[in-house]
Every structure is written in C-alpha cells, then in structure tokens.
Tab-separated table of N, CA and C in Angstrom:
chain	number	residue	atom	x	y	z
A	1	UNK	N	-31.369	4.079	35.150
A	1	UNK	CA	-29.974	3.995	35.532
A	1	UNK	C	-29.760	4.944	36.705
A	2	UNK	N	-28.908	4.458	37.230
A	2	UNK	CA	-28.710	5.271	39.151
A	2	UNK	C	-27.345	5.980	38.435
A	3	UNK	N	-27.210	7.072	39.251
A	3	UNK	CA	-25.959	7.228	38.897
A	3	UNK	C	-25.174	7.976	40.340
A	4	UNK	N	-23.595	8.207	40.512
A	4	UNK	CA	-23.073	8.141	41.326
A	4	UNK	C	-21.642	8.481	40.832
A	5	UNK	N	-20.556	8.901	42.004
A	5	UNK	CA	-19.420	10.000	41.771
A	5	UNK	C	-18.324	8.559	42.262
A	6	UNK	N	-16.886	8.661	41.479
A	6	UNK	CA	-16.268	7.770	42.094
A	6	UNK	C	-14.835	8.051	41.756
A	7	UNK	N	-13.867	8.282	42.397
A	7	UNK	CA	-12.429	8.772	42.422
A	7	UNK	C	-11.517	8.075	43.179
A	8	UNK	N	-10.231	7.911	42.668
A	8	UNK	CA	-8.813	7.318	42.730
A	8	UNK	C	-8.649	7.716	44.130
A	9	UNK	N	-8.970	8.762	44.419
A	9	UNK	CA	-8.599	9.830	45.903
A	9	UNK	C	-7.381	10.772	45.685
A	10	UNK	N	-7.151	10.764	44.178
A	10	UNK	CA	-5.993	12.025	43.919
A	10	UNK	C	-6.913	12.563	42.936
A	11	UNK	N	-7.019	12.672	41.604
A	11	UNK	CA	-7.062	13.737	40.873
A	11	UNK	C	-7.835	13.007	39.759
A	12	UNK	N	-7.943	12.040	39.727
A	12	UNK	CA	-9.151	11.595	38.593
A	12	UNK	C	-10.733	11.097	39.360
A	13	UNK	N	-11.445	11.128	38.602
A	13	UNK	CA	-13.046	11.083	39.023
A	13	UNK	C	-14.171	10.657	37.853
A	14	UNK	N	-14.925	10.004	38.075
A	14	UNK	CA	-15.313	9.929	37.184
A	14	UNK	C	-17.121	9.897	37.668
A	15	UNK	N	-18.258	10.084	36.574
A	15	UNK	CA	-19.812	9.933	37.050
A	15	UNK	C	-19.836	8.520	36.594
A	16	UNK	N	-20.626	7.572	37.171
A	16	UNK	CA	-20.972	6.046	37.362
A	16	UNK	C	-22.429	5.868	36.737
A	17	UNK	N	-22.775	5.517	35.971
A	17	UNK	CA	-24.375	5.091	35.942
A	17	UNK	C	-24.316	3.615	36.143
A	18	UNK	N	-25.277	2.946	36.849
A	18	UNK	CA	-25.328	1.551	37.084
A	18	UNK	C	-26.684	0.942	36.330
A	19	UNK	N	-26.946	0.200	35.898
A	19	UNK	CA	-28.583	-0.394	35.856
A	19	UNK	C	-28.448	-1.846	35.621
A	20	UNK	N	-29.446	-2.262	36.373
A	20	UNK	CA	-29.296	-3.698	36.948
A	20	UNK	C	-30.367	-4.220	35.291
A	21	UNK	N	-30.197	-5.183	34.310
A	21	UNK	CA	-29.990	-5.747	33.279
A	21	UNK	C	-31.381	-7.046	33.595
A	22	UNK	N	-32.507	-7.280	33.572
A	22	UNK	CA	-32.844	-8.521	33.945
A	22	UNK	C	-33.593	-8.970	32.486
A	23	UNK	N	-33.147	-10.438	31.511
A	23	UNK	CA	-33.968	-10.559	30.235
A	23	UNK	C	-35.671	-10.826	31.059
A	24	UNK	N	-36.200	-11.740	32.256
A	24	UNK	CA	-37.053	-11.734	32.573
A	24	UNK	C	-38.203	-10.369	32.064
A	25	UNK	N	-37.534	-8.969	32.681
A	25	UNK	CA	-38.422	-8.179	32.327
A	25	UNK	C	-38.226	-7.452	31.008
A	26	UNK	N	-36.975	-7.538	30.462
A	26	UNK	CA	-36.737	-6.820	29.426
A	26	UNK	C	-36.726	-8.101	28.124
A	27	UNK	N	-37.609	-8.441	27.689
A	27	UNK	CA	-37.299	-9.782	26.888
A	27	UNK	C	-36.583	-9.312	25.760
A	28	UNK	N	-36.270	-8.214	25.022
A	28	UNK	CA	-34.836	-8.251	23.589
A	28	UNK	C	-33.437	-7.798	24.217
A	29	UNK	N	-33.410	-8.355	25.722
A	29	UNK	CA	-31.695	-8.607	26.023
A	29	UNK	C	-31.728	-9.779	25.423
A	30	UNK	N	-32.486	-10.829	25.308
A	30	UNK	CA	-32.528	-12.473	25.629
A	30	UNK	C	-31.434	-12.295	24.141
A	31	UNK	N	-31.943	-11.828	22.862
A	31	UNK	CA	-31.217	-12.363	21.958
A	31	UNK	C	-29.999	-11.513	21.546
A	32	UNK	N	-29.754	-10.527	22.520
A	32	UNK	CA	-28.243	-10.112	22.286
A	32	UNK	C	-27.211	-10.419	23.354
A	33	UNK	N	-27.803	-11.479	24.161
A	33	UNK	CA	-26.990	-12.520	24.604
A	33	UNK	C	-26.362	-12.218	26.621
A	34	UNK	N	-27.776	-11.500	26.670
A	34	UNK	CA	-28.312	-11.499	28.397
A	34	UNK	C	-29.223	-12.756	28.581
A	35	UNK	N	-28.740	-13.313	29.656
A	35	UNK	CA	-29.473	-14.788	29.934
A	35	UNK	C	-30.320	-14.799	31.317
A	36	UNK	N	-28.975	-14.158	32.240
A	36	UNK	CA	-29.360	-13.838	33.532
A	36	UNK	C	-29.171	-12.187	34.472
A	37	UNK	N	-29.542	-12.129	35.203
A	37	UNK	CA	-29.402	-10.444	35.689
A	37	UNK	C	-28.523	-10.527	35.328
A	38	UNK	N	-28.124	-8.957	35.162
A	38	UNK	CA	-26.541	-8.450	35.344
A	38	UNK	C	-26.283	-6.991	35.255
A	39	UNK	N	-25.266	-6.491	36.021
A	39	UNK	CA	-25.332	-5.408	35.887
A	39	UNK	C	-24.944	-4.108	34.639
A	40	UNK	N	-25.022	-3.581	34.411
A	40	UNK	CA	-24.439	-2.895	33.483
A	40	UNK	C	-23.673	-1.454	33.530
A	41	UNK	N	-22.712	-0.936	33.209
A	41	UNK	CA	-21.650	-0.001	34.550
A	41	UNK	C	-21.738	1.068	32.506
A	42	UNK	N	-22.135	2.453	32.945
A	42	UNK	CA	-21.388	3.589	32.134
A	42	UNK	C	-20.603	4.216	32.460
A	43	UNK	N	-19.804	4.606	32.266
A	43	UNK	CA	-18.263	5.552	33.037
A	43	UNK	C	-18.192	6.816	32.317
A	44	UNK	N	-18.674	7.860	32.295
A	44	UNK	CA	-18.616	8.939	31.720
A	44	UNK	C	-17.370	9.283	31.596
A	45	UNK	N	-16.031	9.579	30.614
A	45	UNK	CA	-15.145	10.065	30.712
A	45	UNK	C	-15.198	11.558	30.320
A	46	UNK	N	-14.385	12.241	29.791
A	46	UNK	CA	-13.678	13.514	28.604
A	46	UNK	C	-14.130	13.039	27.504
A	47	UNK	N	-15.151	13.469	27.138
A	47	UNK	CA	-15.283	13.256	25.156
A	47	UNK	C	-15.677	11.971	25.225
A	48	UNK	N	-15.885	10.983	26.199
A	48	UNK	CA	-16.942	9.720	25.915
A	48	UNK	C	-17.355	8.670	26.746
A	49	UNK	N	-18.486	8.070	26.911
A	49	UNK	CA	-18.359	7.104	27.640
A	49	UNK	C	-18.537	5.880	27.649
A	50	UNK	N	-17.927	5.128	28.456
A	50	UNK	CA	-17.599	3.651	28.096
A	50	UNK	C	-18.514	2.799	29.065
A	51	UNK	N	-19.093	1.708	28.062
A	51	UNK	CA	-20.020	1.063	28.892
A	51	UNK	C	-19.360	-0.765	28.871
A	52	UNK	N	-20.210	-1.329	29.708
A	52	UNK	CA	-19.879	-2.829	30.070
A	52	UNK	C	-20.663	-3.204	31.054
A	53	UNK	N	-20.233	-4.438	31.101
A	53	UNK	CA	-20.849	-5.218	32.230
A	53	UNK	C	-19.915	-5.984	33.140
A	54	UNK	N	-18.426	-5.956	32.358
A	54	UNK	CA	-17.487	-6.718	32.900
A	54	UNK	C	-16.517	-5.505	33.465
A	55	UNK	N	-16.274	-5.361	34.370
A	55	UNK	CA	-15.596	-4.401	35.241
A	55	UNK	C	-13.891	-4.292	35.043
A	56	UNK	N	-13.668	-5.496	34.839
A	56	UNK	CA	-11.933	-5.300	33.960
A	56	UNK	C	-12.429	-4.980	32.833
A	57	UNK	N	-12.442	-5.090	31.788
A	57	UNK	CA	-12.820	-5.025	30.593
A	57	UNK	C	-13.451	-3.041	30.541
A	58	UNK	N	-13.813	-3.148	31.408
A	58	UNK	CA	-14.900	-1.784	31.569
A	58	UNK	C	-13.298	-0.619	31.803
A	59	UNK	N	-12.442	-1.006	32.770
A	59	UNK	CA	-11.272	-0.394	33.451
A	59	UNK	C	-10.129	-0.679	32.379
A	60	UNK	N	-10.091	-1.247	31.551
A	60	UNK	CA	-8.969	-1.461	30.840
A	60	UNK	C	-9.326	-0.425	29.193
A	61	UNK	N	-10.376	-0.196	29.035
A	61	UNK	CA	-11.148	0.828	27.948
A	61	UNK	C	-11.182	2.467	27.961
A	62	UNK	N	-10.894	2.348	29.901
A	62	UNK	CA	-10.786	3.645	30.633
A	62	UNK	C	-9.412	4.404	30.353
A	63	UNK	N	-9.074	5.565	29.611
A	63	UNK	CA	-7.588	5.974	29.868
A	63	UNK	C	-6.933	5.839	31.303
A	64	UNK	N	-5.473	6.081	30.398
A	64	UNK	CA	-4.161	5.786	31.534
A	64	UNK	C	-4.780	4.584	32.557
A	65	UNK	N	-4.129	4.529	33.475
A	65	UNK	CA	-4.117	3.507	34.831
A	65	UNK	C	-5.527	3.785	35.509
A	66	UNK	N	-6.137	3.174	35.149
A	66	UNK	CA	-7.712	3.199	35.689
A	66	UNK	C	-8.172	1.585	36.420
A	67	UNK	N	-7.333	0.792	37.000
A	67	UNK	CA	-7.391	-0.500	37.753
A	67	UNK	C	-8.335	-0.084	39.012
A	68	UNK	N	-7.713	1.160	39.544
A	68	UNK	CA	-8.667	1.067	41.190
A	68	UNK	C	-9.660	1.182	40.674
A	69	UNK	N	-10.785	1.565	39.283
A	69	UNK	CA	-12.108	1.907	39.345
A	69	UNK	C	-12.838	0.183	39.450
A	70	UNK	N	-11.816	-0.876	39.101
A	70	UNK	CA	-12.605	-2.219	39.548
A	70	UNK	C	-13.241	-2.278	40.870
A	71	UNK	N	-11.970	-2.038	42.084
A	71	UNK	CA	-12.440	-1.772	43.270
A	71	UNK	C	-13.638	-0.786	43.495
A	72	UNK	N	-13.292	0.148	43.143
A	72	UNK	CA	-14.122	1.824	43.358
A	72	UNK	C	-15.724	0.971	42.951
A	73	UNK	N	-16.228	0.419	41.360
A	73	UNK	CA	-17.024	0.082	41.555
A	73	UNK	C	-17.830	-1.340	42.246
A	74	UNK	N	-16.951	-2.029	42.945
A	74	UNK	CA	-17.135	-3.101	43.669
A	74	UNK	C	-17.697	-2.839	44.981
A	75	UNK	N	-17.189	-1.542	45.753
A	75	UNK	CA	-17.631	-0.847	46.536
A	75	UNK	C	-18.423	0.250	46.932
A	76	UNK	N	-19.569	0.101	45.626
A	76	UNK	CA	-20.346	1.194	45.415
A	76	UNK	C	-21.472	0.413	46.639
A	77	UNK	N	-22.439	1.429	46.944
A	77	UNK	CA	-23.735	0.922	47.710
A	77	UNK	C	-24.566	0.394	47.116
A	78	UNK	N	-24.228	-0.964	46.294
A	78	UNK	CA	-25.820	-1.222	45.546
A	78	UNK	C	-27.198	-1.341	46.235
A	79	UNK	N	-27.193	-1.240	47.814
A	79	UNK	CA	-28.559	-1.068	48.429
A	79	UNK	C	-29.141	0.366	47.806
A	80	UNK	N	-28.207	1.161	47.292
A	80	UNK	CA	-28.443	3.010	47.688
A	80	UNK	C	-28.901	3.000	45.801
A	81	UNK	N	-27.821	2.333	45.275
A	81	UNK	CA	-28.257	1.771	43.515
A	81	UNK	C	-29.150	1.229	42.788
A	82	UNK	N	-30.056	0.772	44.259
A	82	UNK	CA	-30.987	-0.185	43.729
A	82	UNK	C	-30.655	-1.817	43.013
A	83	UNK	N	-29.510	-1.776	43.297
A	83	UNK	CA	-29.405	-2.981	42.211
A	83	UNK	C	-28.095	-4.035	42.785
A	84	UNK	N	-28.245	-5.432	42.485
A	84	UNK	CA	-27.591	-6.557	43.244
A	84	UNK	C	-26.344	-6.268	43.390
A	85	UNK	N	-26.091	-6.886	44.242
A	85	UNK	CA	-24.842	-7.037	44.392
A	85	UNK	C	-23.758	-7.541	43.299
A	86	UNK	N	-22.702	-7.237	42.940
A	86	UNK	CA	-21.942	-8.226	41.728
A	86	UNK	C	-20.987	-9.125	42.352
A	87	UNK	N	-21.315	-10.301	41.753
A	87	UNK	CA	-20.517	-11.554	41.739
A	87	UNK	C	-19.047	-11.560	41.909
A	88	UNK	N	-17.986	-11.943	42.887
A	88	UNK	CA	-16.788	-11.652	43.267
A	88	UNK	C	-15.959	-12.287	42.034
C-alpha cells in the first residue's frame, strides 16, 4: 500500500493508503467478490480507519462534511501511487 497526505485546504487532513486490488494475482479476492482490478482507499482518521473501494461510500463513513475527499482522492498521482487510474 502507497501512502500519501490529503486536505480540505483549511483544517482537516487526513493519511491516504492506496493499493491497487488485482484477483489475477491475488486469487482469495476472487471469492469475496473482486472480479476485476480495483482500487482500494484507507483513510486514517482520530481513533480509526476507514477503508473502501468506493470513494462516496468511503467519504460518507468519514466524519462531519468530508465530500471534497472524493475529489482530493480523484486527484491523487496514481503514476507516483503506482496504481491505475480510477474510473470516472
């Protein structure tokens, strides 16, 4: 997992781990219901962190108003992450 710094641009922040998901090389995603790459996003908060693969879903788990981290991680460098690009 890569990991990486990502903030609102006022006063919240959070650490990012990314790791790109493929069942090809990892064959026991296949039966917990990974088919094709994908990425997988940890969000370190205060006291815990929240993982996903779906980036609303990931931001809506996040306290208070945490919407820009969809953007924030849409615009990470996945060249610098190692890992694909995500699907718009």
């Amino acid at each position: 997992m890569r990991f990486t710094r990502i903030a609102d641009g006022e006063v919240t922040g959070y650490t990012v781990g990314v790791e790109r998901l493929d069942p090809d090389d990892d064959p026991e995603l296949e039966p917990a219901g990974y088919h094709s790459p994908q990425l997988l996003y940890a969000v370190m908060t205060p006291g815990a962190v929240v993982t996903d693969y779906d980036v609303h879903r990931l931001a809506r788990n996040l306290p208070g108003d945490a919407g820009w981290v969809v953007d924030a991680l849409r615009d990470l460098d996945y060249d610098e992450l190692d890992a694909p690009e995500p699907n718009p």
